[in-house]
Each structure stands twice: as structure tokens, then as C-alpha cells.
XYZ file of C-alpha atoms in Angstrom:
712
model
C -24.085 85.886 182.966
C -26.637 84.733 180.602
C -24.647 85.420 177.498
C -21.583 84.851 178.840
C -23.091 80.724 180.305
C -23.508 80.328 176.206
C -21.119 82.162 175.004
C -18.661 79.453 177.243
C -20.237 76.452 176.272
C -19.502 77.527 172.506
C -15.612 77.868 173.210
C -15.926 74.649 175.104
C -17.942 73.186 172.107
C -14.917 73.893 169.867
C -12.649 73.303 171.845
C -13.910 68.717 171.773
C -14.374 69.403 168.048
C -10.830 70.724 167.276
C -9.554 67.757 169.755
C -11.592 65.571 168.017
C -10.221 66.091 164.824
C -6.831 66.010 165.566
C -7.030 62.517 167.194
C -8.496 61.589 163.816
C -5.944 63.504 161.448
C -3.119 61.465 164.070
C -5.198 58.150 163.729
C -5.745 57.737 160.647
C -2.073 59.374 159.337
C -0.587 56.151 162.079
C -2.597 53.514 160.721
C -1.707 54.361 157.056
C 2.034 54.597 157.934
C 1.772 51.567 159.884
C 0.588 49.560 156.834
C 3.424 50.730 155.066
C 5.588 49.874 157.132
C 7.153 53.052 156.982
C 9.960 53.489 160.169
C 8.246 56.741 160.864
C 4.662 57.547 162.749
C 3.232 60.599 161.753
C 1.022 60.716 164.689
C 1.744 64.095 166.267
C 0.292 66.632 162.699
C -2.750 66.188 164.713
C -1.519 67.303 168.185
C 0.730 69.946 166.482
C -1.954 71.375 164.828
C -4.568 71.598 167.536
C -1.751 72.862 170.401
C -1.009 75.866 168.204
C -4.839 76.451 167.544
C -6.257 76.227 170.722
C -3.164 76.218 173.248
C -1.991 73.216 175.161
C -4.471 71.843 176.948
C -6.785 70.504 173.958
C -3.365 70.253 172.166
C -2.178 67.919 175.260
C -5.388 65.819 175.466
C -5.150 65.479 171.073
C -1.336 63.671 172.423
C -3.101 61.259 175.160
C -6.276 59.776 172.779
C -4.061 59.288 170.346
C -1.415 57.236 171.476
C -4.587 55.470 173.862
C -6.627 54.441 170.070
C -3.175 53.956 168.206
C -2.285 50.800 171.038
C -5.160 49.170 169.837
C -3.728 49.370 166.416
C -0.193 48.816 167.800
C 0.002 47.097 171.173
C 2.966 48.978 173.190
C 2.017 52.787 171.739
C 0.859 53.822 174.807
C 4.355 53.750 176.376
C 5.432 56.451 174.131
C 2.328 58.764 175.176
C 4.333 61.357 177.337
C 6.658 61.968 174.614
C 3.600 63.072 172.001
C 2.503 64.638 175.430
C 5.637 66.471 175.239
C 5.830 67.613 171.402
C 2.373 68.981 171.961
C 4.124 71.369 175.131
C 6.916 71.861 173.511
C 4.701 73.274 170.629
C 3.087 75.770 172.838
C 6.718 77.215 173.835
C 7.991 77.686 170.618
C 4.932 78.873 169.192
C 5.466 82.076 171.571
C 8.762 83.192 170.282
C 8.537 81.491 166.023
C 6.837 80.718 163.547
C 5.710 77.843 161.341
C 5.782 79.688 158.688
C 9.277 80.334 158.708
C 11.446 78.322 156.669
C 14.185 78.716 159.598
C 12.068 78.233 163.091
C 10.123 75.322 160.969
C 13.621 73.791 160.609
C 14.885 74.471 164.109
C 11.345 72.735 165.703
C 11.859 70.081 163.942
C 15.074 69.236 164.773
C 14.802 70.075 168.452
C 11.308 68.549 169.084
C 12.497 65.598 166.951
C 15.644 65.042 168.544
C 14.425 65.060 172.122
C 11.205 62.355 171.119
C 14.388 60.449 169.436
C 16.229 60.167 172.808
C 13.457 59.548 174.867
C 11.670 57.153 172.784
C 14.713 54.896 172.436
C 14.617 55.346 176.498
C 11.484 53.383 176.396
C 12.240 50.867 173.331
C 15.445 49.540 175.504
C 13.720 49.993 178.324
C 10.133 48.289 178.164
C 10.676 46.359 174.403
C 14.429 45.659 174.794
C 13.854 46.490 170.875
C 12.075 49.421 168.582
C 8.714 48.696 167.669
C 8.428 49.143 164.230
C 10.333 46.161 161.730
C 11.369 47.885 159.329
C 13.487 50.630 161.509
C 14.623 47.385 163.391
C 16.380 46.926 159.606
C 17.963 50.365 159.504
C 19.561 49.729 163.269
C 21.169 46.529 162.347
C 22.725 47.678 159.177
C 23.897 50.708 160.561
C 25.070 48.153 163.500
C 27.075 46.510 161.018
C 28.257 49.124 159.269
C 30.219 51.115 162.079
C 30.515 48.224 164.570
C 28.374 50.054 166.965
C 26.775 48.372 169.737
C 22.915 48.021 168.389
C 21.595 50.688 171.611
C 23.593 53.115 169.772
C 22.580 52.599 166.681
C 19.085 52.413 167.979
C 20.002 56.178 169.362
C 21.312 57.163 166.231
C 18.341 56.062 163.566
C 15.665 56.876 166.320
C 17.095 60.072 166.149
C 17.117 60.726 162.738
C 13.653 59.457 161.439
C 12.031 61.147 164.522
C 13.380 64.308 162.793
C 12.288 63.753 159.598
C 8.784 62.379 161.418
C 8.935 66.191 162.564
C 9.820 67.848 159.623
C 7.021 66.382 157.914
C 4.559 67.212 160.479
C 5.487 71.068 160.863
C 5.335 71.206 157.296
C 1.390 69.739 156.559
C 0.414 71.887 160.022
C 2.029 74.911 158.895
C -0.043 73.968 155.408
C -3.435 73.657 157.109
C -2.778 76.852 159.132
C -2.322 79.061 156.230
C -5.848 78.232 154.855
C -7.881 78.722 157.878
C -9.557 81.762 157.577
C -8.033 84.098 160.194
C -11.281 84.879 161.982
C -12.069 81.003 162.498
C -7.943 81.216 163.914
C -8.857 83.982 166.582
C -12.612 83.152 167.539
C -10.757 79.536 168.584
C -7.900 81.844 169.969
C -10.191 83.568 172.099
C -12.371 80.491 173.385
C -9.258 79.344 175.572
C -9.781 82.573 177.615
C -12.617 83.897 180.724
C -11.211 87.124 179.531
C -10.673 88.946 176.470
C -7.531 87.355 175.453
C -4.189 89.206 176.193
C -1.648 89.456 173.560
C 2.295 88.400 174.217
C 3.395 91.513 174.848
C 0.312 92.138 177.791
C 2.035 88.360 178.726
C 5.616 90.369 179.151
C 4.149 93.206 181.131
C 2.394 90.905 183.988
C 5.591 88.783 184.044
C 7.447 91.809 184.212
C 4.785 93.218 186.724
C 5.000 90.082 188.951
C 8.641 90.297 189.487
C 8.149 92.247 192.480
C 6.306 89.711 194.377
C 8.183 87.079 196.512
C 6.145 84.245 194.915
C 3.340 84.559 192.410
C -0.347 82.744 192.953
C 0.528 81.446 189.511
C 3.703 79.768 190.748
C 2.144 78.579 194.042
C -0.581 77.507 192.253
C 1.389 75.281 189.894
C 4.301 73.997 192.641
C 0.722 72.335 194.842
C -0.694 71.530 191.581
C 2.625 69.921 190.537
C 3.682 68.527 194.040
C 0.087 66.676 193.862
C 0.019 65.190 190.706
C 3.735 63.729 191.217
C 2.335 62.116 195.138
C -0.722 60.792 193.281
C 0.833 59.040 190.426
C 3.997 57.845 192.308
C 1.266 56.402 194.868
C -1.116 54.796 192.147
C 2.384 53.244 190.987
C 3.810 52.289 193.843
C 0.459 50.557 195.306
C 0.226 49.468 191.240
C 3.823 47.402 192.261
C 2.749 46.877 195.476
C -0.352 44.711 194.689
C 1.063 43.086 191.621
C 4.156 41.782 193.391
C 2.193 40.530 196.580
C 0.173 39.218 193.930
C 2.536 37.549 191.591
C 4.528 36.220 195.670
C 1.323 34.502 196.592
C 0.863 32.614 192.967
C 4.227 31.656 192.915
C 4.195 30.526 196.667
C 1.225 28.566 196.411
C 2.727 26.998 193.288
C 5.445 26.122 195.367
C 2.995 24.266 197.759
C 1.156 22.601 194.608
C 4.709 21.462 193.798
C 5.346 20.307 196.445
C 2.385 18.911 197.876
C 2.206 16.866 194.443
C 6.409 15.976 194.535
C 5.614 14.351 197.973
C 2.823 12.644 196.446
C 5.624 10.525 194.403
C 7.922 9.713 196.599
C 8.241 6.110 198.071
C 8.429 7.371 202.070
C 9.638 3.612 202.577
C 12.772 3.407 199.774
C 14.004 6.678 201.422
C 16.617 5.303 203.599
C 17.356 3.210 200.308
C 18.183 6.406 198.139
C 20.257 7.788 200.172
C 22.813 4.184 200.680
C 22.583 3.252 197.074
C 21.088 6.356 195.123
C 20.564 5.854 191.521
C 20.613 2.052 191.511
C 17.603 1.413 193.497
C 14.252 0.351 191.508
C 12.086 3.175 190.558
C 14.605 6.375 191.588
C 15.092 7.355 187.910
C 11.435 7.139 187.193
C 10.858 9.072 191.135
C 13.472 11.953 189.629
C 11.197 12.117 186.090
C 8.458 12.769 187.660
C 9.818 15.871 189.774
C 11.121 16.991 186.801
C 7.836 17.151 185.058
C 6.397 18.726 188.404
C 9.112 21.701 188.046
C 8.594 22.300 184.571
C 4.936 23.023 185.450
C 5.133 24.675 188.216
C 5.566 28.207 187.081
C 8.483 30.043 189.147
C 9.650 26.549 190.411
C 13.750 27.316 190.163
C 15.090 24.391 192.498
C 13.053 21.614 193.635
C 14.784 18.841 195.901
C 14.411 16.419 198.307
C 16.061 15.858 201.396
C 16.101 14.181 205.214
C 17.028 16.126 208.064
C 18.927 16.025 211.295
C 20.249 17.851 214.365
C 24.273 17.474 212.207
C 22.650 18.914 209.030
C 20.824 17.513 205.572
C 20.750 14.844 203.595
C 19.659 14.565 200.023
C 18.029 12.072 198.494
C 16.631 14.464 195.220
C 18.363 17.249 194.032
C 17.206 18.282 189.911
C 19.713 19.935 187.984
C 18.415 23.884 187.099
C 19.124 25.673 184.535
C 21.440 28.157 186.039
C 24.433 25.903 186.761
C 23.771 25.811 190.388
C 25.822 23.304 192.402
C 24.006 19.539 192.229
C 23.987 16.988 195.430
C 23.857 13.583 194.680
C 21.637 11.124 196.747
C 23.096 10.840 200.305
C 25.610 13.406 199.933
C 25.344 15.799 203.154
C 25.266 19.374 203.583
C 24.977 22.192 206.653
C 21.725 23.628 207.734
C 21.542 26.909 206.554
C 21.229 30.182 209.122
C 17.968 31.018 207.670
C 16.408 27.297 208.845
C 17.573 27.415 212.570
C 14.953 28.709 213.843
C 12.701 25.861 212.425
C 14.413 22.816 213.326
C 12.790 21.602 216.305
C 9.426 21.780 213.855
C 11.982 20.427 211.248
C 13.278 17.544 213.165
C 9.414 17.005 214.112
C 8.156 16.686 211.032
C 5.608 19.427 211.104
C 5.079 21.978 208.345
C 6.580 25.502 208.223
C 5.927 28.576 206.706
C 8.222 29.527 203.413
C 11.237 30.794 204.510
C 12.684 34.249 202.580
C 16.935 33.307 202.367
C 19.584 34.191 200.322
C 20.472 30.521 199.732
C 23.087 30.000 196.494
C 23.973 33.834 196.632
C 19.813 34.623 195.559
C 17.298 35.962 196.851
C 15.007 32.660 197.514
C 11.044 31.954 198.898
C 11.659 28.397 200.362
C 8.638 26.080 200.777
C 8.746 22.925 202.782
C 6.107 19.751 202.157
C 6.982 16.863 204.814
C 6.622 13.365 202.838
C 5.128 11.218 205.505
C 4.700 6.793 205.595
C 1.362 5.134 206.518
C 2.249 5.717 209.838
C 2.306 9.374 209.904
C 5.756 9.702 210.683
C 8.558 11.539 208.590
C 10.246 10.470 206.042
C 11.893 13.581 204.527
C 10.864 16.725 203.089
C 10.412 17.671 199.732
C 11.725 21.509 199.030
C 10.887 24.081 196.514
C 12.940 27.660 195.829
C 11.563 30.170 193.706
C 13.580 32.827 192.914
C 12.645 36.454 194.458
C 15.700 37.862 192.664
C 14.257 37.232 188.991
C 10.700 38.197 190.563
C 12.344 41.663 191.488
C 13.836 41.981 187.650
C 10.747 41.026 186.243
C 9.183 44.047 189.279
C 11.571 46.860 187.682
C 10.351 46.020 184.761
C 6.824 46.145 185.050
C 7.440 49.592 187.411
C 9.068 51.273 184.269
C 6.463 50.706 182.170
C 3.429 52.066 184.805
C 5.990 54.872 185.556
C 6.064 55.044 181.527
C 2.274 55.013 180.985
C 1.424 57.280 184.318
C 3.947 59.645 183.162
C 1.604 60.466 180.440
C -1.620 60.180 183.284
C 0.643 63.194 185.135
C 1.118 65.286 182.538
C -1.975 65.668 181.317
C -3.051 65.881 184.433
C -0.418 68.419 185.365
C -1.648 70.950 182.113
C -5.068 69.979 182.907
C -4.868 71.316 186.606
C -2.444 74.351 185.258
C -4.756 75.725 182.131
C -7.811 75.724 184.469
C -5.773 77.485 187.205
C -4.355 80.302 184.523
C -7.391 80.718 182.536
C -10.024 81.011 185.614
C -7.677 82.463 188.331
C -3.781 83.178 187.331
C -4.389 85.209 184.457
C -7.557 86.940 185.147
C -6.075 88.171 188.953
C -2.522 88.984 187.774
C -4.446 90.989 184.852
C -6.821 92.678 186.663
C -4.066 92.969 189.916
C -1.935 94.794 187.609
C -4.535 97.594 185.846
C -5.887 97.897 190.054
C -1.987 98.699 190.871
C -1.747 100.675 187.747
C -5.071 102.739 188.761
C -3.650 103.373 192.265
C -0.870 104.774 191.025
C -2.831 106.647 188.932
C -3.484 109.398 191.386
C -4.850 113.004 190.765
C -4.446 112.534 186.561
C -7.785 112.203 185.287
C -6.852 110.999 182.016
C -4.927 108.468 184.186
C -7.778 107.302 185.917
C -10.175 107.317 182.753
C -7.823 105.084 181.152
C -7.673 102.688 184.128
C -10.958 102.115 184.349
C -11.410 101.477 180.414
C -8.809 99.854 180.880
C -10.627 97.427 183.448
C -13.909 97.159 181.671
C -11.629 95.671 178.248
C -10.440 93.394 180.704
C -14.192 91.430 180.053
C -13.603 88.491 182.569
C -16.301 85.773 183.096
C -15.852 83.253 185.161
C -18.551 82.972 186.331
C -17.105 82.372 189.963
C -15.777 84.316 192.929
C -13.505 86.157 190.703
C -15.845 87.403 188.051
C -17.819 88.827 191.223
C -14.622 90.311 192.542
C -13.798 91.907 188.907
C -17.727 93.326 188.905
C -17.532 95.021 192.218
C -13.583 96.363 191.178
C -14.668 97.755 187.880
C -17.930 99.925 190.211
C -16.163 101.100 192.687
C -13.154 102.235 190.446
C -15.694 103.930 187.923
C -17.125 105.412 191.054
C -13.642 106.268 192.547
C -12.558 108.111 189.165
C -16.189 109.776 188.810
C -15.355 111.646 193.000
C -12.007 112.141 191.651
C -13.424 114.209 188.646
C -16.490 115.739 191.442
C -13.422 116.479 193.741
C -11.523 117.532 190.534
C -14.405 120.544 189.627
C -14.570 121.738 193.062
C -11.286 121.974 193.244
C -11.111 123.835 190.351
C -13.485 126.312 191.417
C -12.262 126.768 194.819
C -8.737 127.374 193.075
C -10.657 130.073 190.860
C -12.763 131.112 193.752
C -9.272 131.981 195.880
C -7.207 133.016 192.541
C -10.472 135.738 192.818
C -10.008 136.674 196.080
C -6.138 137.181 196.084
C -6.153 139.212 192.971
C -9.163 141.708 194.083
C -7.187 141.463 197.317
C -3.563 142.427 195.525
C -5.359 144.922 193.354
C -6.840 146.391 196.787
C -3.353 147.049 197.588
C -2.140 147.865 194.042
C -5.497 150.505 193.723
C -3.815 152.510 197.017
C -0.411 152.772 195.325
C -0.792 154.797 192.503
C 2.732 154.322 190.997
C 2.512 150.000 190.322
C -0.200 150.246 187.332
C -0.382 146.093 186.248
C 2.516 145.248 188.644
C 1.086 142.493 190.169
C 0.055 141.377 186.534
C 3.683 142.072 185.616
C 5.919 140.219 188.281
C 3.799 136.975 188.539
C 4.158 137.020 184.445
C 8.061 137.293 185.330
C 8.124 135.094 188.618
C 6.510 131.977 185.688
C 9.979 132.923 183.188
C 12.075 132.614 185.701
C 11.129 129.678 187.595
C 10.310 128.354 184.349
C 13.838 128.851 183.489
C 15.248 127.369 186.644
C 13.282 124.287 185.935
C 14.871 123.636 182.016
C 17.896 124.761 183.244
C 18.054 121.740 186.165
C 18.102 124.385 188.945
C 17.321 123.928 192.214
C 15.534 120.308 190.892
C 14.908 119.372 194.263
C 12.980 122.265 194.970
C 11.397 122.809 192.385
C 7.806 120.443 191.603
C 4.965 121.031 189.806
C 3.361 122.155 193.303
C 6.124 124.725 193.946
C 5.985 126.188 190.437
C 1.940 126.308 191.206
C 2.232 127.890 194.334
C 4.431 130.496 193.552
C 3.050 131.593 190.025
C -0.392 131.806 192.240
C 1.372 133.630 195.514
C 3.170 136.074 193.497
C 0.238 138.845 193.276
C -0.001 138.764 197.426
C 3.989 139.690 197.290
C 2.634 143.573 198.722
C -0.319 142.666 200.329
C 1.378 144.386 203.199
C 1.496 147.848 201.996
C -2.095 147.515 202.611
C -1.242 149.008 206.396
C 1.520 151.782 204.698
C -0.287 155.175 205.027
C -0.847 156.853 202.294
C 1.099 159.557 202.925
C 3.889 157.431 202.509
C 3.017 155.139 200.438
C 1.909 157.544 197.653
C 4.649 160.270 198.160
C 5.263 162.487 195.042
C 8.611 162.560 196.384
C 11.992 161.183 197.508
C 10.896 158.895 200.628
C 12.960 160.772 203.821
C 14.947 157.681 206.052
C 12.070 157.804 208.532
C 9.609 157.255 205.887
C 11.438 155.010 203.750
C 11.612 153.061 207.491
C 7.864 152.741 207.219
C 7.705 151.718 203.958
C 10.498 148.459 204.733
C 7.946 147.671 207.460
C 5.085 146.278 204.440
C 7.062 143.051 204.173
C 6.447 142.336 207.961
C 3.214 143.484 207.626
C 2.879 141.442 204.691
C 4.319 138.011 206.425
C 1.709 138.123 209.343
C -1.220 139.159 207.409
C -0.537 135.522 205.055
C 0.452 133.855 208.274
C -2.830 135.261 210.002
C -4.458 133.484 206.652
C -1.963 130.235 206.735
C -3.932 129.559 210.656
C -7.335 129.244 208.945
C -6.161 126.595 206.350
C -4.983 123.255 207.431
C -2.766 120.861 205.397
C -0.589 122.544 202.480
C -0.825 125.497 201.623
C 0.045 127.488 198.551
C 0.021 130.390 200.928
C 3.274 129.220 202.672
C 5.169 130.536 199.752
C 2.994 133.442 199.296
C 4.321 134.225 203.008
C 8.235 134.220 202.365
C 8.051 135.932 198.744
C 5.555 139.169 201.037
C 8.105 138.936 204.101
C 11.533 138.112 201.787
C 11.461 139.961 198.194
C 13.644 142.761 199.495
C 16.319 140.417 201.403
C 19.849 140.577 199.339
C 22.117 137.789 198.140
C 24.707 139.213 199.465
C 23.149 139.840 203.482
C 21.955 143.077 203.180
C 18.993 143.404 202.802
C 15.593 143.312 205.108
C 13.947 142.692 207.168
C 15.825 139.972 208.762
C 19.409 140.456 206.203
C 19.318 136.929 205.074
C 21.953 135.868 202.394
C 22.532 133.362 199.644
C 20.135 130.351 199.756
C 19.283 130.654 203.063
C 16.128 132.856 201.635
C 13.547 131.416 200.317
C 13.509 130.092 196.846
C 10.533 132.375 196.149
C 11.144 135.213 197.897
C 14.653 135.438 195.293
C 13.171 135.071 192.212
C 10.640 137.298 193.449
C 13.238 140.170 193.930
C 14.910 139.895 190.312
C 11.012 140.729 188.650
C 9.856 142.776 191.588
C 13.071 145.317 190.808
C 12.748 144.696 186.516
C 9.996 145.855 187.055
C 10.619 148.932 188.945
C 13.112 149.790 186.542
C 10.885 149.671 183.113
C 8.088 150.593 184.784
C 7.351 154.528 185.501
C 7.135 156.542 188.972
C 5.983 159.657 189.886
C 9.734 159.924 191.215
C 11.267 158.929 188.052
C 10.655 157.722 184.371
C 10.987 154.157 183.114
C 14.542 153.017 182.690
C 15.395 152.006 179.236
C 15.256 147.887 178.771
C 19.270 147.941 178.585
C 19.588 150.019 181.816
C 17.734 148.279 183.404
C 19.066 144.578 181.936
C 22.995 146.563 182.956
C 21.708 147.522 186.363
C 19.969 143.537 187.068
C 23.387 141.894 185.657
C 25.327 144.104 187.902
C 23.860 142.901 191.204
C 24.420 139.568 190.249
C 25.424 137.442 192.988
C 25.211 140.409 195.482
C 22.057 141.586 195.498
C 20.167 139.082 192.761
C 20.509 135.002 192.789
C 23.097 134.769 189.860
C 20.659 131.833 188.467
C 17.888 133.751 188.796
C 19.650 136.430 186.817
C 21.367 134.033 184.201
C 17.835 132.608 183.641
C 15.732 135.301 183.334
C 18.391 136.962 180.633
C 18.329 133.625 178.650
C 14.152 134.248 178.522
C 14.799 137.842 177.141
C 11.981 136.843 174.191
C 9.527 135.967 177.100
C 9.885 138.969 178.905
C 9.948 141.313 175.884
C 7.033 140.147 175.016
C 5.202 140.887 178.797
C 6.702 144.586 178.345
C 4.696 145.313 175.047
C 1.600 143.934 176.683
C 1.786 145.598 179.531
C 4.321 149.147 179.212
C 3.288 151.059 175.828
C 6.562 153.444 176.398
C 8.717 150.188 176.488
């Protein structure tokens, strides 16, 4: 644990140094380009290089930190942070499939990254600034626009894409040059530092993705969705709250400006001349001077679009002053009458009494306005008229849209950094360790009884070397110990099984030899028939015959059980078993009962063994190896494939050995004669497929004959 802790600290220091170097390269290059007033930025060399060496989060962090610092050099660079972050993300994805050292791949990177950087940069430039930040780029845009007679936006897009492609081409050239001179050992060390386990190769990552296809939803996908949702909600809420606060503050400020304006305007209007202003208008002394003061008041009241004075009665309003506006809206002359707008009817009683009212929102003149009224009172406190000021909320809404665009553009960069960091941390501390661990455990669980596969999987688990320092590492350590113990237990069980199998095989051979020793006519019969059985069953497997039946277990059971096929002869009397001459019909009937006795003996043995047992095939062979394919055999007269396959195999082996071995009542048949008899019995006495594969394996058959029959 102490070693892993030191390794993690060293890796963190390496990542931090790498990011700092990348940021310095970006800022220095941007500063040089800015001083030379070139139409490119060159602020992604460090981010692309760091992403290529250190992975996605160091690259993204380098890109975002660069734009924060570059914003102090050139105001507005922070709005482009998310574009450079996306370039760093694309770099990591690109290098999983391609190589910067190949010119074709480098050109592909420059074209793709330059194109989408140009498109996004143009959208930000037009949406936030309405023009490019670079003066030299603006010259190119205007020149292209005049030459091709295109709009400014189209020309901006074309020029921005072209220069971004050039920018990314220079970037990838510099990065590939720098990467070529970084020692391979250092590259491996940097890459290894990203992981909290043995670094996985691209091939291993692909294998994990293939393995995860059977999952309904991987933990990595679920965690990514959660992180994306949280980051999106967080940034949206932050943007909405920031925008709402800004809007409310802006609205309150403009409302306060409007209140101050109407209060100030009320102080410059002479209430004693209001009626004269209504009757004679501009001809009254002081009217023009008052109007000029009102213009100055409106000019200094930020946000106030309309300023006017009017007298209110139950029929409507009579204008006294109505200042001309920049938007060309209708202006009322002194004494002109107008109906009261619907939005003001609820406040009419208070207005008629000369009271102050709260600001009113209305859609006067087809605009969304906030109207503030203030009474102009004479010395006796009577209301002579009202001064009104209108603040355009439409303008504020447009301004807010632009403000929100700026906020969301900046937050997009924060969103991507938060998202990448969270997914990156989740990957290296949870997703990849758990997926690689689960894949190894799954492979271990499917190893079955294969000791070599078990040992290989234990070694594969150990090689993961997970050191997350949390529950995942604890789980990994426990699983390593458990699988190692299980593999060792399986090894011990296998040795025990092998010892038991050898003991069982020894008992089988002892029993078979006991029977054979009573039969003076069957020298090496059990060894030869077992060898022939093995030849036939392997031949059937090779040809694909009875594939659903011939499994590894079946083959093993048949070969091991073959020596017991005549175990029933132990119940046959010596007078019949060892009679030197031909048996009488009665004696032959007694001899035939060895199949029944053999079946009974082995069934009794089976009843003492729980679970699957190879003795089941021994029973079949002992009971039915004298059955015939045409149904004329004994003891039950079974036919065709109704006869157990193991018994059909043994029938061929047993008869062939009887034909080629000497007996007291006959000499051994020559091989050709024995084969002729077998061939004649194919389809009548024997399974034709068993005969077919037996003949095809004649070299192996002859080897067995030479080994055991000295006279062959």
C-alpha cells in the first residue's frame, strides 16, 4: 500500500508538470501570434500534445486553463474555451485509431478538427461578438465578401475554417515533431501513470467492450449518464440562476432609474402652468425650456426609452409633454387626447386621486414596457398631472439572450471539464478496474476443470495490479486470494481424482485379469479389445459420426470400461468356460448368461456409487456386446441404434480379437480372412459405421496385433 501511495503521488506530480508545460506552450505561442497580428491562434499545441501523452483529462484541463490565461492577453478568449476542449477530446479519440506520424493521418486530423473548430468558432464570434476577434482575419473576411459578393457571415465561416485547418495542420506538425524526440520509456511512464492498474492495451479495451455487449447496461455507461445528467443540470441551473439574478438586478436598476427620472422630471414641471400647457401648448412661456430639461433627464436615465407628462381623467389622458423617441413612435402634441390603455384600468381610481402607483408592465405600442408614474403636485398637495417613464423590457430580453449566450458559452467549457474529469476519474478508479476484474473472473469461472486455464486466469488476475486505494482494490485483493486458493484446491482435487482413477483402473484390471485367468483361451484379450475400442471410438469422432453421443467423457468411459466387458464370465463354471472342444447347445446357453451376470455385477457396483459413473458404459458393454445389428443377438435381441453405442463398438473389437487370436478349438485366422468376415457382417452383425472406421484405421490395428500376437 505504501508503494502504491508513493506511485500515485509520483503520477499526480507528472500529470501536473505535463499540464503546466502544455499551458505554457499554448500561452507563449498565442502571445507571439497575437503580437504578430496573424489570423491564427496556435493555442492548441500544448493541449493536443498533452492529450496525446497524458490522456483526455490532462489534455482538456490544459485547453481550458490556456483559454482562461489567454483571456487576460486578449479579452474574449474564454468564450472559445469549449472549442479547444473539444479539440483535446477529439485528439484522444483520434489517436486510438490513427497516428500523427503518418502524413495521411495528420492531414485527416487537421481537416476534421480545423473544420469543426472553424464552424464552432464562427458561431461564437457571430453570436457573442458579431465579428472576429482578430483584426487581420476581419480584413480577409471583408476582402472575400467583396470579391465573391457573399454575406459577411458566409465569408466569416469560410475564412475561419480555412485558417483553423492551417492552425491545426501546424499544430499536429509541431506535436508529431516533439513526440518523436520524447524517449519511449518516458512515454510509457506517462501513459502508465493515468491508470490505477496495469495499463490496458487498445486490444484489451476492445476485448472488454466485446465482453460488455452481453450486459444490459454497463456500470461505465450508467455512471456516464449520471455524470452527464448531473453536470448538465448543474450548469443549466447555474446559468439560469445567474441569468435570473442578472435580469432581476438589471430590471431593478432600470426601474430605479425610471423612478429617479420621473421624480426629477416632476420637480421641473410647474404645476401651475399645466392647464395653460394643455390649452396653448408650446406658446406658453417656459414650455420649451422645460421640454429641454426633460430631454436631458431622459438622456441621463439609462434604460428610459419614453418620457412624458399627462393629465388623467375618467375619459382618458391628455398629453402635456411627449418627448420624441429614437424608434420613431408617434408623439402626442400638448392637449392631445388618448384613451387609457387596458393595463392601467385597475389603477385608475388611485390615479384619479393623485396617488403613487407601483410600476406597471404593459404592451403599449406593440412593445413590452415597464411604466413608472409619479404625480406632479401643487403647493396645496393636489395632483396637477403625472410624469410617466417607459423602460423597454424587449430590449432587456434581447440583451439577456446575448448575456445568456455568453454565460452558456463559458459554462460549456466548464461543463466539458467537469464531465471529462468525472468520467475520467470514474474510468480509472471504477469502470476499467471493475470491468477488467469482472472479465477475468468470468473467464476463471468458465475454466471448468482445466488446470492450465485456471492457472493462466490466476496469473491474468495478478497482472491487473489494481491499486485504487479503495473498496475496489480491497475487492481485487480478496478475489486474487480466492481464485488462487480455488485453483490450488482444484489442483489438489485433480491429483486426488487422478490417484482415485488409477486405483479404480487398477481394480478394474485386477478384476478383469481374474476373469481372464480363469479363461485359458483369452490371452491379453482385455488389453487388445481396449486398444481396438479406443481406435474405433476415435475414428467415429474423427468422421463426425454420432457427434451428439461421443463426448470426451464418453470416450474416456468406454476405453476405461472395456476390460470389464466379460466380467460376467466369473459366474460361468470352469467346465463350460474352459471346455477344450465345441460347446453343446445347453453349454452355449450357459455361456450366453455371462452377459446377464456381467450386467448384474456392474449394476450392483453402480448402486454403491453416487452421481455419474463410467460404470454405466461398462454395464452396457458387458450386457450387450453380443447383440447384433440385425436384432439376432443376445441376451435381449436389440437391433440397430437401439443397441448402446459402446456395446456396438465392443462387438467389433471382441469379434476381431476372437478371430485373430488362437483358441483351443481353432487356430487364429489370418488378418485378411478376419477382415473379410468383419466386412461380411457389416450391416447384419455389426454397426457399418464402426466397421468403416475400423478398416480405415488398419495401420493402428496392425500395430496392436504386432504388439500382442506373436504369430500375426
